[in-house]
Amino acid sequence: MGRHFGAITCDSCKSFFRRTAFVKQLFECPSDGRCNITADTRKSCQKCRLKKCFDAGMRKVLRVN
Amino acid sequence: MGRHFGAITCDSCKSFFRRTAFVKQLFECPSDGRCNITADTRKSCQKCRLKKCFDAGMRKVLRVN
DNA sequence: GCTGGTCACAATGACCTC
DNA sequence: AGAGGTCATTGTGACCAG
């Protein structure tokens, strides 16, 4: 854990966000955007996982202050 | 397409069923079993994909007649 | 402490042989 | 026609170096 891209996240979500947030994505969600993302399910839905990253405050560009 | 394990399925689902149906699985579903499995989302939820395989009539043992 | 880079590992699915 | 086998490809995440 630690602050990554503006939010406190685990290392795997840091890597996921680094890989996915910076490029245009065409992820398909199996549940119309209603996935519950946990450590056990995070691999399942990239769309909901990325949304959760943004919702948690992760940002592409580090905010100044 | 063709008959695989008792149902008409694509080749990828044939391979998936072969890999997963014969061993005890601990799949976690991101949407509490309500995933809509399509060609685009089938990678996302193994639990719902395997259930759909069984629902489609795929069986571990070939039925006689 | 946080960044990007690396790479072993595992799942997928197209293709193959029997 | 349908079974199992193979393996290139890809995403993941632990770990590394700056």
Short mmCIF file of C-alpha atoms (C1' of nucleotides) in Angstrom, two decimals:
data_model
loop_
_atom_site.label_atom_id
_atom_site.label_comp_id
_atom_site.label_asym_id
_atom_site.label_seq_id
_atom_site.Cartn_x
_atom_site.Cartn_y
_atom_site.Cartn_z
CA MET A 1 0.00 0.00 0.00
CA GLY A 2 0.98 3.60 -0.51
CA ARG A 3 -0.09 6.61 -2.48
CA HIS A 4 -0.21 5.87 -6.18
CA PHE A 5 -1.46 8.32 -8.78
CA GLY A 6 -3.17 10.30 -6.06
CA ALA A 7 -4.85 7.58 -4.02
CA ILE A 8 -3.91 4.98 -1.44
CA THR A 9 -3.89 1.71 -3.34
CA CYS A 10 -2.30 -1.68 -3.46
CA ASP A 11 0.59 -2.38 -5.77
CA SER A 12 -1.46 -4.40 -8.22
CA CYS A 13 -3.92 -1.57 -8.76
CA LYS A 14 -1.01 0.79 -9.22
CA SER A 15 0.25 -1.39 -12.05
CA PHE A 16 -3.24 -1.84 -13.47
CA PHE A 17 -3.86 1.89 -13.51
CA ARG A 18 -0.50 2.56 -15.08
CA ARG A 19 -1.28 0.08 -17.86
CA THR A 20 -4.85 1.07 -18.52
CA ALA A 21 -5.54 4.69 -17.61
CA PHE A 22 -3.23 6.19 -20.16
CA VAL A 23 -4.61 4.56 -23.26
CA LYS A 24 -8.03 4.51 -24.85
CA GLN A 25 -9.85 1.43 -23.61
CA LEU A 26 -12.66 -0.64 -25.02
CA PHE A 27 -13.40 -2.76 -22.00
CA GLU A 28 -16.63 -4.71 -21.89
CA CYS A 29 -18.36 -5.18 -18.56
CA PRO A 30 -20.23 -8.45 -17.93
CA SER A 31 -22.78 -6.83 -15.63
CA ASP A 32 -23.53 -3.49 -17.23
CA GLY A 33 -21.25 -1.56 -14.90
CA ARG A 34 -22.42 -3.10 -11.65
CA CYS A 35 -19.41 -5.24 -10.77
CA ASN A 36 -18.32 -5.40 -7.17
CA ILE A 37 -14.55 -5.08 -7.40
CA THR A 38 -12.62 -6.81 -4.64
CA ALA A 39 -9.23 -8.44 -4.37
CA ASP A 40 -10.93 -11.65 -5.50
CA THR A 41 -12.83 -10.18 -8.44
CA ARG A 42 -10.59 -7.38 -9.63
CA LYS A 43 -9.23 -9.45 -12.49
CA SER A 44 -12.72 -10.01 -13.84
CA CYS A 45 -13.81 -6.58 -14.99
CA GLN A 46 -11.29 -4.06 -16.20
CA LYS A 47 -13.97 -1.49 -16.92
CA CYS A 48 -15.34 -1.48 -13.37
CA ARG A 49 -11.87 -1.81 -11.92
CA LEU A 50 -10.67 1.26 -13.79
CA LYS A 51 -13.80 3.15 -12.78
CA LYS A 52 -13.14 2.22 -9.16
CA CYS A 53 -9.57 3.49 -9.54
CA PHE A 54 -10.83 6.85 -10.75
CA ASP A 55 -13.55 6.92 -8.10
CA ALA A 56 -10.87 6.30 -5.49
CA GLY A 57 -9.11 9.42 -6.68
CA MET A 58 -6.44 8.02 -8.97
CA ARG A 59 -5.56 10.49 -11.68
CA LYS A 60 -3.44 10.34 -14.79
CA VAL A 61 -1.59 13.48 -13.89
CA LEU A 62 -0.38 14.05 -10.39
CA ARG A 63 -2.26 16.92 -8.87
CA VAL A 64 -0.02 19.70 -7.66
CA ASN A 65 -0.78 20.23 -3.95
CA MET B 1 -18.84 -24.53 -33.96
CA GLY B 2 -19.82 -28.11 -33.45
CA ARG B 3 -20.94 -30.40 -30.70
CA HIS B 4 -18.61 -30.35 -27.73
CA PHE B 5 -19.30 -32.19 -24.50
CA GLY B 6 -22.91 -32.51 -25.46
CA ALA B 7 -23.74 -29.00 -26.67
CA ILE B 8 -23.19 -26.88 -29.75
CA THR B 9 -20.44 -24.45 -28.77
CA CYS B 10 -17.56 -22.48 -30.13
CA ASP B 11 -14.04 -23.82 -29.93
CA SER B 12 -12.97 -21.45 -27.18
CA CYS B 13 -15.77 -22.61 -24.90
CA LYS B 14 -14.84 -26.19 -25.68
CA SER B 15 -11.33 -25.51 -24.41
CA PHE B 16 -12.62 -23.54 -21.45
CA PHE B 17 -14.95 -26.33 -20.41
CA ARG B 18 -12.23 -28.93 -20.81
CA ARG B 19 -9.94 -26.91 -18.56
CA THR B 20 -12.42 -25.96 -15.90
CA ALA B 21 -15.27 -28.46 -15.64
CA PHE B 22 -13.16 -31.37 -14.50
CA VAL B 23 -11.53 -29.79 -11.50
CA LYS B 24 -12.90 -28.21 -8.37
CA GLN B 25 -13.15 -24.48 -8.93
CA LEU B 26 -13.17 -21.52 -6.62
CA PHE B 27 -14.21 -18.86 -9.09
CA GLU B 28 -15.42 -15.53 -7.77
CA CYS B 29 -18.11 -13.68 -9.67
CA PRO B 30 -17.99 -9.87 -9.73
CA SER B 31 -21.76 -9.51 -9.98
CA ASP B 32 -23.14 -12.17 -7.67
CA GLY B 33 -23.90 -14.60 -10.48
CA ARG B 34 -25.63 -12.15 -12.80
CA CYS B 35 -23.00 -11.78 -15.52
CA ASN B 36 -24.15 -11.61 -19.10
CA ILE B 37 -21.71 -13.87 -20.88
CA THR B 38 -21.03 -12.98 -24.50
CA ALA B 39 -18.08 -13.34 -26.84
CA ASP B 40 -16.91 -9.98 -25.54
CA THR B 41 -17.36 -10.69 -21.85
CA ARG B 42 -16.70 -14.39 -21.58
CA LYS B 43 -13.17 -13.83 -20.30
CA SER B 44 -14.45 -11.76 -17.42
CA CYS B 45 -16.32 -14.28 -15.29
CA GLN B 46 -15.31 -17.90 -15.23
CA LYS B 47 -18.01 -18.76 -12.74
CA CYS B 48 -20.84 -17.48 -14.91
CA ARG B 49 -19.17 -18.79 -18.05
CA LEU B 50 -18.95 -22.29 -16.62
CA LYS B 51 -22.54 -22.08 -15.43
CA LYS B 52 -23.60 -21.05 -18.91
CA CYS B 53 -21.71 -24.02 -20.31
CA PHE B 54 -23.63 -26.39 -18.03
CA ASP B 55 -26.90 -24.58 -18.74
CA ALA B 56 -26.23 -25.02 -22.44
CA GLY B 57 -26.05 -28.75 -21.86
CA MET B 58 -22.33 -29.36 -21.66
CA ARG B 59 -21.53 -32.34 -19.47
CA LYS B 60 -18.41 -33.86 -18.08
CA VAL B 61 -19.36 -37.29 -19.29
CA LEU B 62 -20.81 -37.80 -22.71
CA ARG B 63 -24.38 -38.91 -22.43
CA VAL B 64 -25.11 -42.12 -24.20
CA ASN B 65 -27.89 -41.37 -26.72
"C1'" DG C 1 7.63 7.31 -0.91
"C1'" DC C 2 6.32 7.11 -5.66
"C1'" DT C 3 7.45 6.40 -10.48
"C1'" DG C 4 8.03 3.46 -14.59
"C1'" DG C 5 10.21 -1.02 -16.07
"C1'" DT C 6 10.63 -6.01 -15.97
"C1'" DC C 7 9.26 -10.65 -16.28
"C1'" DA C 8 7.55 -15.19 -14.28
"C1'" DC C 9 3.16 -16.95 -14.20
"C1'" DA C 10 -1.44 -18.24 -15.65
"C1'" DA C 11 -5.67 -18.13 -18.77
"C1'" DT C 12 -7.13 -17.92 -23.33
"C1'" DG C 13 -8.26 -19.74 -27.85
"C1'" DA C 14 -6.69 -20.97 -32.56
"C1'" DC C 15 -4.96 -24.77 -34.44
"C1'" DC C 16 -3.41 -29.55 -34.47
"C1'" DT C 17 -3.63 -34.70 -34.32
"C1'" DC C 18 -6.08 -38.94 -33.37
"C1'" DA D 1 -17.42 -35.14 -35.78
"C1'" DG D 2 -15.50 -34.61 -31.40
"C1'" DA D 3 -11.83 -35.66 -28.11
"C1'" DG D 4 -7.43 -33.99 -25.93
"C1'" DG D 5 -2.79 -31.52 -26.75
"C1'" DT D 6 0.04 -27.48 -27.93
"C1'" DC D 7 1.69 -22.97 -27.62
"C1'" DA D 8 1.76 -17.90 -29.07
"C1'" DT D 9 -0.40 -14.16 -27.06
"C1'" DT D 10 -1.87 -11.32 -23.40
"C1'" DG D 11 -2.99 -9.45 -18.57
"C1'" DT D 12 -1.49 -9.67 -13.97
"C1'" DG D 13 1.18 -8.30 -10.01
"C1'" DA D 14 5.49 -8.88 -7.28
"C1'" DC D 15 9.64 -6.93 -7.42
"C1'" DC D 16 13.31 -3.74 -9.00
"C1'" DA D 17 15.92 0.59 -9.86
"C1'" DG D 18 15.92 5.68 -10.24
#
